[in-house]
XYZ file of N, CA and C in Angstrom:
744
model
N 13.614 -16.666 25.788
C 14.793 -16.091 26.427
C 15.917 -17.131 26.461
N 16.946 -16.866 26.499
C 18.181 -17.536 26.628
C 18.714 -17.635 27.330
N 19.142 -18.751 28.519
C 19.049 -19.377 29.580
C 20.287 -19.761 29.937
N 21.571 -19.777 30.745
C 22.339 -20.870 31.021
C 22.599 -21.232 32.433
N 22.406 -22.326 32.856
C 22.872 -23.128 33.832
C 23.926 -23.732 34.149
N 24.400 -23.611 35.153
C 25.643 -23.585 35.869
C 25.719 -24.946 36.808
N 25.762 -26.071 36.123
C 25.435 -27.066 37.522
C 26.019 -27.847 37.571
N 27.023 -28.866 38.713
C 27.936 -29.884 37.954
C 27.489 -30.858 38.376
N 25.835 -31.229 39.126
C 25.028 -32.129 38.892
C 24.164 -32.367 37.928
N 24.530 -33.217 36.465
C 24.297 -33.389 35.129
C 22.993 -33.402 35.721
N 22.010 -34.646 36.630
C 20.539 -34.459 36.682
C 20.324 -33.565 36.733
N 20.715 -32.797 38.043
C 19.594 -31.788 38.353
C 20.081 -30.771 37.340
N 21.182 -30.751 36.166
C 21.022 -29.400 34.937
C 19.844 -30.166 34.146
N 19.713 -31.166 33.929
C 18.853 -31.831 32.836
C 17.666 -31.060 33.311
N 17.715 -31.616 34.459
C 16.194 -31.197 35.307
C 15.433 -29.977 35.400
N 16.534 -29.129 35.787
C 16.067 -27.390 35.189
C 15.831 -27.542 33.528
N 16.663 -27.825 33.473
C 16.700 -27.520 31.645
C 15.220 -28.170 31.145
N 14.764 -28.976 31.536
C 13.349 -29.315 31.212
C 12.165 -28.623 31.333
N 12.422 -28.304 32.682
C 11.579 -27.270 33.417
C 11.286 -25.684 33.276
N 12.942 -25.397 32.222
C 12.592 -24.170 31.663
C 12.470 -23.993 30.288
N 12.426 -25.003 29.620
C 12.413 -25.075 28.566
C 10.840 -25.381 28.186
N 10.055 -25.388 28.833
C 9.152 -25.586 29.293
C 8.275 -24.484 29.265
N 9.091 -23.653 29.992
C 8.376 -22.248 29.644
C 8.820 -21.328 28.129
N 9.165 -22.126 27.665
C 9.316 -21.320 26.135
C 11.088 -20.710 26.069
N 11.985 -21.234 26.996
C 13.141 -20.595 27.286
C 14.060 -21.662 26.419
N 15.646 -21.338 26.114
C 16.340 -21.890 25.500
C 17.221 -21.526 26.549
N 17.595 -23.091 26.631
C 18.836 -23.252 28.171
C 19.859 -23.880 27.073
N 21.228 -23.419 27.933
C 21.944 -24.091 28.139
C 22.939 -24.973 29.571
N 23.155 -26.283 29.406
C 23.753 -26.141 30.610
C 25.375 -26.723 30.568
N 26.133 -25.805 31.636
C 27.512 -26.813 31.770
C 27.841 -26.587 33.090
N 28.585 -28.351 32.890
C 28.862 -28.646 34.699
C 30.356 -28.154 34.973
N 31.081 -27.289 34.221
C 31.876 -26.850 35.512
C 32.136 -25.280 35.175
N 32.985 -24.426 36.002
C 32.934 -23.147 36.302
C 33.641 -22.618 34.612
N 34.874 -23.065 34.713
C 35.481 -22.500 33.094
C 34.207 -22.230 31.864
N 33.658 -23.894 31.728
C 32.854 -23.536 30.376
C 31.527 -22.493 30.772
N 31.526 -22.630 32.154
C 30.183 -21.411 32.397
C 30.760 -19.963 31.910
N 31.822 -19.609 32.284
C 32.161 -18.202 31.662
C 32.265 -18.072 30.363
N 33.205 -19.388 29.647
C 32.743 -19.314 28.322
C 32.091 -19.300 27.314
N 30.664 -20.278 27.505
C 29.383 -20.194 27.730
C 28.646 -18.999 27.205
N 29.167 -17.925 28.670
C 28.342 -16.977 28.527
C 28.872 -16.057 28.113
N 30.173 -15.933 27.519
C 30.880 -14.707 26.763
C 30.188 -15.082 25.190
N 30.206 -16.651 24.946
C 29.668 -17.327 23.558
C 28.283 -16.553 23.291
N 27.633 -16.543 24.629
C 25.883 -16.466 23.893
C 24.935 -15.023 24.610
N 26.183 -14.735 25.665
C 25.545 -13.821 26.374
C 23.761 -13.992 26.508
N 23.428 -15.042 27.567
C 22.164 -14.939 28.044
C 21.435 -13.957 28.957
N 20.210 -14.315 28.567
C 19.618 -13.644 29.292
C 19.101 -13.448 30.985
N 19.438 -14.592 31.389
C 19.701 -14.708 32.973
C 20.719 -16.082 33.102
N 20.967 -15.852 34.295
C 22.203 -17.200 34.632
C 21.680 -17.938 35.810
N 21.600 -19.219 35.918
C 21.518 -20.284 37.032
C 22.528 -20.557 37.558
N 23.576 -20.244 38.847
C 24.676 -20.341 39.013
C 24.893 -21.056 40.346
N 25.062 -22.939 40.486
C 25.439 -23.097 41.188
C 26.741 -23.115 41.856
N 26.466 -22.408 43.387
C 27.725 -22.462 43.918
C 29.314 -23.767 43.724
N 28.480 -24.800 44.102
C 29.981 -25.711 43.912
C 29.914 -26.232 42.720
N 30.926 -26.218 42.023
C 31.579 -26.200 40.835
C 32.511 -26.864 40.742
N 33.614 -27.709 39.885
C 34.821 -27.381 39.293
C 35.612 -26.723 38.912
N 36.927 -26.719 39.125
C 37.924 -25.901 38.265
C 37.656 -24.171 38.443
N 36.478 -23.625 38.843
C 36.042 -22.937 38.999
C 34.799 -22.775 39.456
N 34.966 -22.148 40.881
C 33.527 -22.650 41.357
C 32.715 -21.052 41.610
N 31.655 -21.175 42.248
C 30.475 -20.251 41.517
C 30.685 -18.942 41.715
N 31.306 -19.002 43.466
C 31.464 -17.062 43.363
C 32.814 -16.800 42.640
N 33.690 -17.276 41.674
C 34.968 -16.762 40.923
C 33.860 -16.453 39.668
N 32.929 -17.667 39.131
C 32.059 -17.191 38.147
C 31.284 -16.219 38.273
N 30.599 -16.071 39.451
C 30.220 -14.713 39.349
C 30.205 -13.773 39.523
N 31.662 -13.239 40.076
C 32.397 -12.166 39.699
C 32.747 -12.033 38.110
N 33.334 -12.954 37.380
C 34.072 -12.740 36.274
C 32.464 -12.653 35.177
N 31.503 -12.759 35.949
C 30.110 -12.508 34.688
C 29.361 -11.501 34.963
N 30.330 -10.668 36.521
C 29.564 -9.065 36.807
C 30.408 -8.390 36.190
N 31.651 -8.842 36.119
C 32.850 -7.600 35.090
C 32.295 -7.653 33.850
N 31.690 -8.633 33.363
C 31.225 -9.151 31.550
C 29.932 -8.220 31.598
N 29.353 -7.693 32.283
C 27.995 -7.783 32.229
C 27.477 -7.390 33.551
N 27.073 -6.394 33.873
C 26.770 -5.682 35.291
C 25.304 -5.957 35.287
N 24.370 -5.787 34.025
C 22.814 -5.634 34.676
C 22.396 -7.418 34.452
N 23.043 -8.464 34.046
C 22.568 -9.243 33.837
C 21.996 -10.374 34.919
N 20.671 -10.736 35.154
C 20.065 -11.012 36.273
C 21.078 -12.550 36.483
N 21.208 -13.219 37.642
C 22.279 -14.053 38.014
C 21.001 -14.780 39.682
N 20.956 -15.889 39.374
C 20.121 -16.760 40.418
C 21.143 -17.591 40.844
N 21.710 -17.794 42.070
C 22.652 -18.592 42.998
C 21.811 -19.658 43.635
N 22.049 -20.772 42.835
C 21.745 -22.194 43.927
C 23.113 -22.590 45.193
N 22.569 -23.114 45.852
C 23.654 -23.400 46.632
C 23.379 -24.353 47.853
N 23.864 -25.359 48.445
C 23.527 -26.577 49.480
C 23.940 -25.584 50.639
N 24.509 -25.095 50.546
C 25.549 -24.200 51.994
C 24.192 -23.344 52.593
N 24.597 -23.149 53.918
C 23.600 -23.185 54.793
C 23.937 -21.871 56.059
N 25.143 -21.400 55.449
C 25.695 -20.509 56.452
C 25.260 -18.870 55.506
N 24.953 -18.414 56.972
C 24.588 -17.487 56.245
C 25.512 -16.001 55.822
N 26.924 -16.374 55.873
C 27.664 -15.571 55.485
C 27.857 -15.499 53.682
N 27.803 -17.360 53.476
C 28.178 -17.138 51.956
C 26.857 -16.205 51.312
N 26.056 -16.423 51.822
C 24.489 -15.741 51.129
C 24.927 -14.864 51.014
N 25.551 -13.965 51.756
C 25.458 -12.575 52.033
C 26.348 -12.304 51.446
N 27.946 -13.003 50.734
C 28.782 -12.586 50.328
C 28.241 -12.761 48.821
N 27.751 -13.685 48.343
C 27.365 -13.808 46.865
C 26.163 -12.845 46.485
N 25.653 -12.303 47.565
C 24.400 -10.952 47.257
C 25.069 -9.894 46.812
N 26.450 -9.734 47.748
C 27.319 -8.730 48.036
C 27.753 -8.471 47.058
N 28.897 -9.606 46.325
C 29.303 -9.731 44.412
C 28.161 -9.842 43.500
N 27.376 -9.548 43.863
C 25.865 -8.851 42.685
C 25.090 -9.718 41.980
N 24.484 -11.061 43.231
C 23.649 -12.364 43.043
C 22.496 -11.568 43.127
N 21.397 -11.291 41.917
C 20.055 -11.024 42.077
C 19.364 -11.613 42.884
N 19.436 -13.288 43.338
C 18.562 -13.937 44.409
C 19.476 -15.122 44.586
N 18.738 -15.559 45.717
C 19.793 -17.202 45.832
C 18.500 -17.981 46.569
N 18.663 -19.303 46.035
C 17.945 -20.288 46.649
C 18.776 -21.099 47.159
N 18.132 -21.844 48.407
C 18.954 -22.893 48.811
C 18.613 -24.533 48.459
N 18.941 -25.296 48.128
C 18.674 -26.874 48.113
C 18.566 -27.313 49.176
N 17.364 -28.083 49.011
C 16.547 -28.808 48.085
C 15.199 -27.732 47.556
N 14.999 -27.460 46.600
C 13.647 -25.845 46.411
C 12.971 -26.913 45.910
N 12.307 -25.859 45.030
C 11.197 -26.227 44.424
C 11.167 -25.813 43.471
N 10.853 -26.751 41.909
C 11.434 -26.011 40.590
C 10.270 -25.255 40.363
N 9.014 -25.019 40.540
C 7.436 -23.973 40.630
C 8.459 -22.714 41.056
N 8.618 -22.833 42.269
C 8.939 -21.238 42.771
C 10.696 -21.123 42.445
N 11.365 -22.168 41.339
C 12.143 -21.281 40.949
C 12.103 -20.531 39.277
N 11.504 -21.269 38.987
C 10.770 -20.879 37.668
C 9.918 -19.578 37.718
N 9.370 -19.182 39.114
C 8.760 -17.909 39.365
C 9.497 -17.210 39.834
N 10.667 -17.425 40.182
C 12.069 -16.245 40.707
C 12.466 -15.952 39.092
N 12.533 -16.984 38.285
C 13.314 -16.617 36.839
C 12.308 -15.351 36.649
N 11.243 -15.776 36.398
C 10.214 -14.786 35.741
C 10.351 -13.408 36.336
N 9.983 -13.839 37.831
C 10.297 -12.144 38.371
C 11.315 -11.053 38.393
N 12.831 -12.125 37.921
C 14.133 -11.407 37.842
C 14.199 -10.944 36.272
N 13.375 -11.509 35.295
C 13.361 -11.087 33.755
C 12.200 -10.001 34.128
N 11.518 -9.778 34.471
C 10.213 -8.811 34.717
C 10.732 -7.591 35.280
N 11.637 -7.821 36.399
C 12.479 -6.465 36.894
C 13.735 -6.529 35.931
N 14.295 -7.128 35.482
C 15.456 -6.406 34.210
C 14.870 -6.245 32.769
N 13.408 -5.665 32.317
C 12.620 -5.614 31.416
C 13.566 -4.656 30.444
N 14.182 -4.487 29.475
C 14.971 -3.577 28.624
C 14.687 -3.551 27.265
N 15.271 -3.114 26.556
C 14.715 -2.921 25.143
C 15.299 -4.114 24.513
N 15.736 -5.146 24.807
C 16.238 -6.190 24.534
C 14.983 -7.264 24.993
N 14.461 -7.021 25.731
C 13.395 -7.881 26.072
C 11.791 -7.848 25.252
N 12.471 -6.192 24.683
C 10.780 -5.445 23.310
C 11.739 -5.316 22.248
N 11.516 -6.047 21.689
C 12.044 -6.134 20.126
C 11.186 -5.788 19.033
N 11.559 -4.661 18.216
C 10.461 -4.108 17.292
C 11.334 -3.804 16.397
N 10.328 -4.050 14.791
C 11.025 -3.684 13.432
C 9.652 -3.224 12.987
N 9.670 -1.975 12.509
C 8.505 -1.337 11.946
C 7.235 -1.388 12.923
N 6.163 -1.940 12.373
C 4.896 -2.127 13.496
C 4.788 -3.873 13.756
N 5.705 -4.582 13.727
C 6.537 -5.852 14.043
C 6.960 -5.895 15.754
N 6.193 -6.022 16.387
C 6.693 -6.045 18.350
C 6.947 -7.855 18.425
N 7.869 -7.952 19.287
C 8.286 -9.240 19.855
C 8.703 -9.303 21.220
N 7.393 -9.971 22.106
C 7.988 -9.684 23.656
C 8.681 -11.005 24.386
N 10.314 -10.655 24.593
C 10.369 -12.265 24.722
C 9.763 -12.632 25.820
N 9.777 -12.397 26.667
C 8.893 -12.367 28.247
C 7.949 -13.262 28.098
N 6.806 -12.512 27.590
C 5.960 -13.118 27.679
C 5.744 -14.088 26.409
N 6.839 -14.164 25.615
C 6.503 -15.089 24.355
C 5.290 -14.614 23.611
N 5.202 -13.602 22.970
C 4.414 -12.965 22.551
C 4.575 -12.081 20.700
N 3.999 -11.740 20.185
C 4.087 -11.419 18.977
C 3.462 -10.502 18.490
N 3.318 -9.503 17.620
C 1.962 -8.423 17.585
C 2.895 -7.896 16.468
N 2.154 -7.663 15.554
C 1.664 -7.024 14.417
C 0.905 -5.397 13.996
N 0.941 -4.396 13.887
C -0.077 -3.349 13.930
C -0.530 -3.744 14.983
N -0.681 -4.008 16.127
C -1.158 -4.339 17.232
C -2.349 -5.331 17.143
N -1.678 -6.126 16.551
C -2.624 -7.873 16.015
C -1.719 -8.793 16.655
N -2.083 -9.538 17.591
C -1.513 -10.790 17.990
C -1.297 -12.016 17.268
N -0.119 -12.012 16.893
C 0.267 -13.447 16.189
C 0.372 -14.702 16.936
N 0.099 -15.828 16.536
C -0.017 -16.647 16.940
C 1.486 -17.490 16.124
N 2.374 -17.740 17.358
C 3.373 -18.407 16.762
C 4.009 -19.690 17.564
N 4.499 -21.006 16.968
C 5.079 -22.356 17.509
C 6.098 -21.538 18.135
N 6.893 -22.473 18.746
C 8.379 -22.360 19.489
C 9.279 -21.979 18.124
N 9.245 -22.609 17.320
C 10.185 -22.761 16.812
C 10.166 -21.178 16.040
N 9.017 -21.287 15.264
C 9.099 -19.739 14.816
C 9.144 -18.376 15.511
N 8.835 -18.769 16.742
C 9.436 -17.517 17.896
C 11.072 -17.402 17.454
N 10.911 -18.304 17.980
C 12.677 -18.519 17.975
C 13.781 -17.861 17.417
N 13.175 -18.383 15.631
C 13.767 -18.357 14.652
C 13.724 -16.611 14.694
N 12.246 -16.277 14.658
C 11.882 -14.513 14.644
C 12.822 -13.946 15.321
N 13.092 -14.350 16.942
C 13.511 -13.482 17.817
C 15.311 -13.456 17.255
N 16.092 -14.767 16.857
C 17.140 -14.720 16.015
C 17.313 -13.479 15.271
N 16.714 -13.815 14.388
C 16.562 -12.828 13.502
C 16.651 -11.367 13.714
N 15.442 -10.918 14.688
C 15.376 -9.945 15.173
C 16.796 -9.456 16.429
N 16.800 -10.116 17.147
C 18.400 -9.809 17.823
C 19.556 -9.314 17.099
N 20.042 -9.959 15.427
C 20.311 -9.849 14.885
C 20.211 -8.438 13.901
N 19.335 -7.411 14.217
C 18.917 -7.273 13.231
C 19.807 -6.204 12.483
N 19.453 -5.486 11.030
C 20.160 -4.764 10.344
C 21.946 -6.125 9.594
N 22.078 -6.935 10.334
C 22.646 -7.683 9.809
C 22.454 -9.488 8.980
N 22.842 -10.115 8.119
C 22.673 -11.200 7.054
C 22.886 -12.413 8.563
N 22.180 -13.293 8.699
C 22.355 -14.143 9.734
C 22.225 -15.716 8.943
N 23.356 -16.169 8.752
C 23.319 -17.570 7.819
C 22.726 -18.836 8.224
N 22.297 -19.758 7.189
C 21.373 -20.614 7.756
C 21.980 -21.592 8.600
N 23.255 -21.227 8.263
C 24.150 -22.477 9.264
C 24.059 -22.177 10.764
N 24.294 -20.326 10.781
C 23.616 -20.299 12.055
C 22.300 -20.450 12.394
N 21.441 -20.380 11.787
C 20.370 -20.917 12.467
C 19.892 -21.565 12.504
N 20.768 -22.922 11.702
C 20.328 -24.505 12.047
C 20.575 -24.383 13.301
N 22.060 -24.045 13.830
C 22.478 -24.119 15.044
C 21.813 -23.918 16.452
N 21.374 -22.512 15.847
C 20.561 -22.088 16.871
C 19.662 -22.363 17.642
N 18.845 -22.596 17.007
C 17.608 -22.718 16.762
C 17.375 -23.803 17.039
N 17.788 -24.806 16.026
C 17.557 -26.105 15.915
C 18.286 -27.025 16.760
N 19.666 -26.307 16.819
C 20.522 -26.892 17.527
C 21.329 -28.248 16.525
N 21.115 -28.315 15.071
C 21.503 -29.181 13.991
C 22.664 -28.808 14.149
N 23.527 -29.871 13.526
C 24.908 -30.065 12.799
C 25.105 -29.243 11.214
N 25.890 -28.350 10.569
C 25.452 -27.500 9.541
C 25.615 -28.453 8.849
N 26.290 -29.525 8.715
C 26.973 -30.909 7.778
C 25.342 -31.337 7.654
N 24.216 -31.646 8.035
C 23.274 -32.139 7.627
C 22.141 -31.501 6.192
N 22.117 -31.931 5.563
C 20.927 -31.201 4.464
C 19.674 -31.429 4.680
N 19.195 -30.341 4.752
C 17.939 -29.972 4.907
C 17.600 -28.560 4.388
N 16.502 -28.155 4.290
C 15.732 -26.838 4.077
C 14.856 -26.504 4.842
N 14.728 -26.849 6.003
C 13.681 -26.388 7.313
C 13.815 -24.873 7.696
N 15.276 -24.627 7.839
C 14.948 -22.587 7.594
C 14.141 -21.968 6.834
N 14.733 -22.596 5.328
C 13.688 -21.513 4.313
C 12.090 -22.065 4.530
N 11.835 -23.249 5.078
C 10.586 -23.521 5.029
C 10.083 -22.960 6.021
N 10.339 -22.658 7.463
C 9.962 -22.182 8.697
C 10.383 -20.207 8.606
N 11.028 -20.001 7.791
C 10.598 -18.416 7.332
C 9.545 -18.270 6.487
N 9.400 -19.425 5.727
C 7.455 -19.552 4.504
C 7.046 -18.933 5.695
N 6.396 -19.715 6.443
C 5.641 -20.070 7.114
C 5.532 -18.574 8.124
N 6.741 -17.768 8.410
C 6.559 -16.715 9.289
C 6.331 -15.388 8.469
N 6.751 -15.645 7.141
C 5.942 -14.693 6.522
C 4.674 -14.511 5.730
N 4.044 -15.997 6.232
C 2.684 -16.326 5.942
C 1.747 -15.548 7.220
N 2.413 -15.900 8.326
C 1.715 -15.152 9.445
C 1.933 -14.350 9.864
N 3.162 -12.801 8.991
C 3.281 -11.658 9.126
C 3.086 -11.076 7.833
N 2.134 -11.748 7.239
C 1.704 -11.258 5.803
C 2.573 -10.423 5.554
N 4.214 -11.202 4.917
C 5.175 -10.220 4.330
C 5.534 -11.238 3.327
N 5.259 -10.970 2.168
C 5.191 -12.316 0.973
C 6.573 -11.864 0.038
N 7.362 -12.771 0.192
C 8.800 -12.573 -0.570
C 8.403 -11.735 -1.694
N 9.425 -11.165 -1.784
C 10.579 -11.158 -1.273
C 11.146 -10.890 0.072
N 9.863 -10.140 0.689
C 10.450 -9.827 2.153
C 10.336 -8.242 2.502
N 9.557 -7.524 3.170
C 10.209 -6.598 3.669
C 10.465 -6.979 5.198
N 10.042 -7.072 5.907
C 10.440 -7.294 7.366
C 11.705 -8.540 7.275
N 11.343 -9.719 6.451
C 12.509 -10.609 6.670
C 13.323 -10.952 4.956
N 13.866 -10.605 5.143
C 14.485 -10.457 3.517
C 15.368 -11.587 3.321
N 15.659 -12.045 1.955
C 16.380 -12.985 1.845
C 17.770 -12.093 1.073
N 19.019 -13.001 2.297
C 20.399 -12.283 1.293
C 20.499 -13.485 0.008
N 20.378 -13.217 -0.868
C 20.842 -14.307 -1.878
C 22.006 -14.993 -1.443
N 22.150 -16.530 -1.334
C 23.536 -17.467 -1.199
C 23.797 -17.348 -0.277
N 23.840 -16.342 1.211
C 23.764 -15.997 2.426
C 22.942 -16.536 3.750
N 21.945 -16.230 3.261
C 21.089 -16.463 4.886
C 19.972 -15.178 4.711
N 19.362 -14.849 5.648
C 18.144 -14.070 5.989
C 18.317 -13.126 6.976
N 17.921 -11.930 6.655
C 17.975 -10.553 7.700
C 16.637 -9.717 8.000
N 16.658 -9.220 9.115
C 15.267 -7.548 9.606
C 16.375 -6.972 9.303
N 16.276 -6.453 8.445
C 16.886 -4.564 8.165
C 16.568 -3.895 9.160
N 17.984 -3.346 9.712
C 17.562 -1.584 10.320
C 16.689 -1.030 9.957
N 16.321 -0.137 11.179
C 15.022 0.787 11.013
C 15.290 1.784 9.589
N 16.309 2.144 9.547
C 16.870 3.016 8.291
C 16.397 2.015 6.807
N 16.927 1.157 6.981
C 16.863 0.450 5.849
C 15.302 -0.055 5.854
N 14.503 0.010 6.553
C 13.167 -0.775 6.539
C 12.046 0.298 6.078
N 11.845 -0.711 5.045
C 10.387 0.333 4.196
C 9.301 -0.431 3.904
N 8.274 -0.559 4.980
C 7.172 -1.428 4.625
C 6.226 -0.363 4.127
N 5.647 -1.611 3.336
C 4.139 -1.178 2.648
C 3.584 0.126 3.310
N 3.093 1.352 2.595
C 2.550 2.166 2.780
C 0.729 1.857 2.153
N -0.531 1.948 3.550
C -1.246 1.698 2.822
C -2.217 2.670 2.049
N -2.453 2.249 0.619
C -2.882 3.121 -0.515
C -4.571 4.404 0.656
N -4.546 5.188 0.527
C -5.596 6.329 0.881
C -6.112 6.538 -0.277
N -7.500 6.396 -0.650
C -8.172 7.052 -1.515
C -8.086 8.085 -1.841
N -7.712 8.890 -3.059
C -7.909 10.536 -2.737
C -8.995 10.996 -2.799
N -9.319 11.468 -2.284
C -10.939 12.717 -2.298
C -10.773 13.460 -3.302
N -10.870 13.459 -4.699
C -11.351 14.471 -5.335
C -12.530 15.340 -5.354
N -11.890 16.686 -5.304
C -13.673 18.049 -4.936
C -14.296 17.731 -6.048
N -15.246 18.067 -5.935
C -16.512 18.127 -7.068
C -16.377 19.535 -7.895
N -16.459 19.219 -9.073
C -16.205 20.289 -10.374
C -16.946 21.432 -9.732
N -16.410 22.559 -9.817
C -17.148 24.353 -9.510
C -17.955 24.623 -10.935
N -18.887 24.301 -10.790
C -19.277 24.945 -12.617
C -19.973 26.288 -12.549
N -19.672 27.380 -13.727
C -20.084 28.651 -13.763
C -21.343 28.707 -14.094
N -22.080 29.766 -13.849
C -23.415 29.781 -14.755
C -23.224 30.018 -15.719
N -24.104 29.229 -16.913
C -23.759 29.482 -18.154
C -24.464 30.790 -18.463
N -23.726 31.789 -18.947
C -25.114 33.175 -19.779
C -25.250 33.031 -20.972
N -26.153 33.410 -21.004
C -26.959 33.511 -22.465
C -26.897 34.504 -22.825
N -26.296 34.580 -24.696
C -26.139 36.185 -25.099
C -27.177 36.274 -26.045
N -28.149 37.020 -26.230
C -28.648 37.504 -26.534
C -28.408 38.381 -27.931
């Protein structure tokens, strides 16, 4: 899942950011209010860490301006303040939960989970053909065969798949993914798609992950997606034979 944090204490963003990254999540973090909105217009995540005091913009202007962007998107309020009006006013502008400082990163890592578990959407079940991807639980399935996949090839999959029906270039998903500079040479995309269509037995050319020639790599729309049909024996009946007569 895709993560951003809101904190303009660089430790304690490092500090989450470890801690959820940890659980298989891709954070981002920035310490003041502006780049948090921008941030999240850039990548539109999947939940937000939003501490109250901020810079330039501080947390309840951000999270108003990321309930107008985005009404169902789950939103966790840290905050030192101790009165219990602001609680009630940042619940009020449409804070899914709020913790107060000093917590505990265990039970906030189990608020993330429970606020992705109650906003469960079809964005969270990603499917191309008999291809399921649960980001939740970091999970993978096949014809209902569990794949076994690294971080990285989640990753790259779930890219892909977010993406899908459209050409997604490798520059973006050095970026992504990797978080590389596109100025660097390498071939770790095409090698880390080998590798995912080694363990979705889809052997290039590709039907589930196709290569655009000179482009980058796409999941075709459901329209456009035509996997393997598998061969059925036919049953041929057994010959009717007549009685032969004898003429006489």
């Amino acid at each position: 899942m895709r993560l951003l944090i809101a904190e303009d204490d660089k430790a304690l963003g490092l500090f989450l950011s470890r801690g959820l990254e940890a659980d298989g999540h891709r954070v981002c973090v920035t310490c003041d209010g502006a780049a948090a909105v921008e941030a999240f217009r850039r990548d539109m995540p999947d939940l937000t860490i939003l501490d109250l005091n901020m810079p330039i913009k501080d947390g309840e202007q951000v999270l108003e301006e990321v309930r107008a962007l985005n009404a169902d998107l789950p939103v966790l309020v840290l905050t030192a303040r101790q009165e219990v009006d602001t609680r009630v006013r940042c619940l009020d502008r449409g804070a899914d939960d709020l913790m107060v400082k000093p917590f505990s990163l265990h039970e906030l890592r189990a608020r993330c989970r429970a606020l992705l578990r109650r906003k469960r959407e079809a964005r969270l079940q990603l499917r191309a053909g008999d291809l399921e991807l649960d980001r939740l639980d970091h999970a993978a399935r096949r014809g209902g065969q569990s794949i076994v996949l690294t971080n990285k090839e989640f990753a790259l999959l779930e890219h892909l798949m977010l993406n899908r029906g459209q050409c997604v270039s490798r520059v973006e998903l050095l970026d992504s993914v990797w978080n590389m500079e596109p100025a660097q040479t390498t071939n770790i995309v095409d090698v880390y798609v080998n590798y995912l269509r080694r363990k979705l037995k889809d052997p290039p050319p590709g039907q589930l992950i196709r290569t655009v020639r000179g482009q980058g790599y796409m999941v075709p729309s459901e329209t456009e997606l035509t996997l393997p049909i598998l061969a059925v024996p036919m049953v041929v009946p057994a010959a009717i034979t007549s009685p032969v007569l004898e003429v006489h």
